[in-house]
Amino acid sequence: MARLTSRSTGTAPRSLDVAQLAGVSQKTVSRVMNGEQYVSDGVRRRVLEAAEELGYRLNHAARALASGRTRSIGVVTLGTALYGPASLLMGVERTVRDTGYALRVVNTMEGDASGVAGAVDSLLDQGVDGIVISEPIDEDDGADLSVRVDVPVLVLGAPPPFAASRVVTAGLVSHQQARAVTEHLLELGHPTVHHLAGPRRWFAARDRLEGWRATLAAHGRREPPVIMGDWSPASGYAAGSRLADDDSVTAVFAANDDMAIGLIRALLEAGRRVPEDISVVGLDDVSVAAYVSPPLTTVRQPFEATAQDGLKRLVHAIENPDADPIPEQDPPVDLVVRASTAPPPCRTTPESRRTTA
Amino acid sequence: MARLTSRSTGTAPRSLDVAQLAGVSQKTVSRVMNGEQYVSDGVRRRVLEAAEELGYRLNHAARALASGRTRSIGVVTLGTALYGPASLLMGVERTVRDTGYALRVVNTMEGDASGVAGAVDSLLDQGVDGIVISEPIDEDDGADLSVRVDVPVLVLGAPPPFAASRVVTAGLVSHQQARAVTEHLLELGHPTVHHLAGPRRWFAARDRLEGWRATLAAHGRREPPVIMGDWSPASGYAAGSRLADDDSVTAVFAANDDMAIGLIRALLEAGRRVPEDISVVGLDDVSVAAYVSPPLTTVRQPFEATAQDGLKRLVHAIENPDADPIPEQDPPVDLVVRASTAPPPCRTTPESRRTTA
DNA sequence: CTGAAAGCGCTAACAC
DNA sequence: GTGTTAGCGCTTTCAG
């Protein structure tokens, strides 16, 4: 009964130690730890008990080396605390555990030219079975990813920024959200809708702008000049200060809630009432949206659903390399109408069509 | 010049392949890749070129297996998009890359009894050289961490929730922040300050409460009953609805900005003016704080500094197991006075001392 | 300064 | 059902 290789204490127990304690081969321990079949219940129990007694934990590095799979997924994030990216990351985090994968996170360093490419590279370097790219923003240079990405990639909230063998996307909902917002405003009777856009480098910003533009066109409305913001309340405030002087403005769609809140602040300071004089809509439904003055009409973002749906499809792609990808499932648009929108001040008559093509 | 082991294409190149191409031993490649000294410049360059040509990337799993070190740090987060935890995570992410470590993230699943213990366990399981625990909340049960944590641990924003061999902390600033807020309000002439606290299970909530309480006591002021919130604007709103009826309330310190915003909303709806009738202070300095009505007086959180300082000390503990820990460096409290605070309505006389001990 | 040999702890392929 | 034999691609000794 003497152990063949009793290890000096201080070293972590290996599967061989467990095997000896349980009186089985090392391979059997491996089978049990991996939940494989073809192990009798008695042996399985003995092994489990031995492992427990020794405080054994499987060495993932060794497993990864031997199997070539790391059982981990890498996430590329922006490294900002902006509501959208941060919420998406949380959604990914919460979901990934259920998939049985571990999570590695890197962020695209601001001001670094390598950007997404560098981040993906570093993940590949660390060893991951799949990659999630959350809301990539356009690179300064057109840095294309020269490295070969041979693992499946999930892109959240944007189309793939590079070519990879197997790519899936999720959360491409900005266009429809913008349409819902614009139509809501038009239905209230506003002759047209102004738009405070996010930075051009963000796909979500461009897509919202497109959705707004397309909707105005579809209704034959004049398209006012776009105002550019940077997602921050300060930029919304600046936009509001400019807009406040223009009496023709009756409705503004801000590309996110933060800008909407800054915008409203500027309008109020300028003596314009919201929504009596000007209606404002945001996008995100941040937690305070219902409690600012006036409570903000906005669109709730489906972060959790996007993360879940995307991850499910990424894992499918990882584990079934040859199978067809699962089709994307768009969540419904969730417009939350509160008190920042109302019919325009004077003109109750809905519209004078044909102003523009 | 024939390669000894030319590998079939399709397999990733190993250090041996690089060695053969460069005409050196495999060990020399290892030396170069690790930036060790005692390699002549010529050899180093040849190796680097060969690696580049082959598209070689070091296999971290093999390295971890051979060296016993993973060069990665694990983070335990709460998995909520609350401003504090989310911002801390971003700070950690942004900082960790500079340290040369990779980041693994797990979150304590809500409703799971194992909580922090389970999360730490799963990190240990994955293999990490150090662990960051961000704002742990108290467990339902007194689940103590039975697993042995033999890697250094950094706890952010709370005292260590369990005993580990080497623990460092950072971001224990709530107490001082609460004091600054309370003193600001007292200096404005308010006879006392009410407190809308966060959930008891959060250390930050308890510490803010303690700071507020201690400050009132130090100034010999009456301590009004504490109102409990849950960090959400909704809970702030509920608190505000109750407080609005009480004429004796002239100043409220909400434990975070979200609650402060909800609180203000309720007060305004009830016809109380802020700050003319009631002053309100939040904590966090969320991005919209300056743009709500009225602009919120609050305390800016030093998330980035906390993450940087903490991580620096964690890495020190990892790499110098026997050295003394680097002492914690508290960032200064950053009270941002805006328009939600003012002297109390009538009583210009500062105080009537000795109301309570 | 450079190299040879051994082995980290596991899984893969195949025997029994 | 279970065991045996080879490596996975590195780092670690220890020689030179």
mmCIF file with all atom_site columns, C-alpha atoms in Angstrom, chain B residues 68-74 101 123 127-131 150-153 166 314 317-318:
data_model
loop_
_atom_site.group_PDB
_atom_site.id
_atom_site.type_symbol
_atom_site.label_atom_id
_atom_site.label_alt_id
_atom_site.label_comp_id
_atom_site.label_asym_id
_atom_site.label_entity_id
_atom_site.label_seq_id
_atom_site.pdbx_PDB_ins_code
_atom_site.Cartn_x
_atom_site.Cartn_y
_atom_site.Cartn_z
_atom_site.occupancy
_atom_site.B_iso_or_equiv
_atom_site.pdbx_formal_charge
_atom_site.auth_seq_id
_atom_site.auth_comp_id
_atom_site.auth_asym_id
_atom_site.auth_atom_id
_atom_site.pdbx_PDB_model_num
ATOM 1  C CA . GLY B 1 68  ? 4.390  27.223 -12.711 1.00 0.00 ? 68  GLY B CA 1
ATOM 2  C CA . ARG B 1 69  ? 3.520  30.836 -13.300 1.00 0.00 ? 69  ARG B CA 1
ATOM 3  C CA . THR B 1 70  ? 0.678  32.018 -15.491 1.00 0.00 ? 70  THR B CA 1
ATOM 4  C CA . ARG B 1 71  ? 1.441  35.702 -15.773 1.00 0.00 ? 71  ARG B CA 1
ATOM 5  C CA . SER B 1 72  ? -2.185 36.474 -15.375 1.00 0.00 ? 72  SER B CA 1
ATOM 6  C CA . ILE B 1 73  ? -4.261 38.189 -12.734 1.00 0.00 ? 73  ILE B CA 1
ATOM 7  C CA . GLY B 1 74  ? -7.835 37.285 -11.938 1.00 0.00 ? 74  GLY B CA 1
ATOM 8  C CA . TYR B 1 101 ? -0.099 40.514 -16.926 1.00 0.00 ? 101 TYR B CA 1
ATOM 9  C CA . LEU B 1 123 ? -9.867 31.715 -10.588 1.00 0.00 ? 123 LEU B CA 1
ATOM 10 C CA . GLY B 1 127 ? -4.555 29.439 -12.687 1.00 0.00 ? 127 GLY B CA 1
ATOM 11 C CA . VAL B 1 128 ? -3.700 33.020 -11.767 1.00 0.00 ? 128 VAL B CA 1
ATOM 12 C CA . ASP B 1 129 ? -0.697 34.594 -10.074 1.00 0.00 ? 129 ASP B CA 1
ATOM 13 C CA . GLY B 1 130 ? -2.764 37.134 -8.191  1.00 0.00 ? 130 GLY B CA 1
ATOM 14 C CA . ILE B 1 131 ? -6.378 38.013 -7.496  1.00 0.00 ? 131 ILE B CA 1
ATOM 15 C CA . ASP B 1 150 ? -1.808 31.052 -1.697  1.00 0.00 ? 150 ASP B CA 1
ATOM 16 C CA . VAL B 1 151 ? -1.498 33.876 -4.205  1.00 0.00 ? 151 VAL B CA 1
ATOM 17 C CA . PRO B 1 152 ? -1.502 37.557 -3.266  1.00 0.00 ? 152 PRO B CA 1
ATOM 18 C CA . VAL B 1 153 ? -4.900 39.228 -3.141  1.00 0.00 ? 153 VAL B CA 1
ATOM 19 C CA . ARG B 1 166 ? -0.794 38.094 1.451   1.00 0.00 ? 166 ARG B CA 1
ATOM 20 C CA . LEU B 1 314 ? -0.429 43.559 -6.014  1.00 0.00 ? 314 LEU B CA 1
ATOM 21 C CA . ALA B 1 317 ? 3.520  41.266 -3.843  1.00 0.00 ? 317 ALA B CA 1
ATOM 22 C CA . ILE B 1 318 ? 3.450  38.706 -6.652  1.00 0.00 ? 318 ILE B CA 1
#
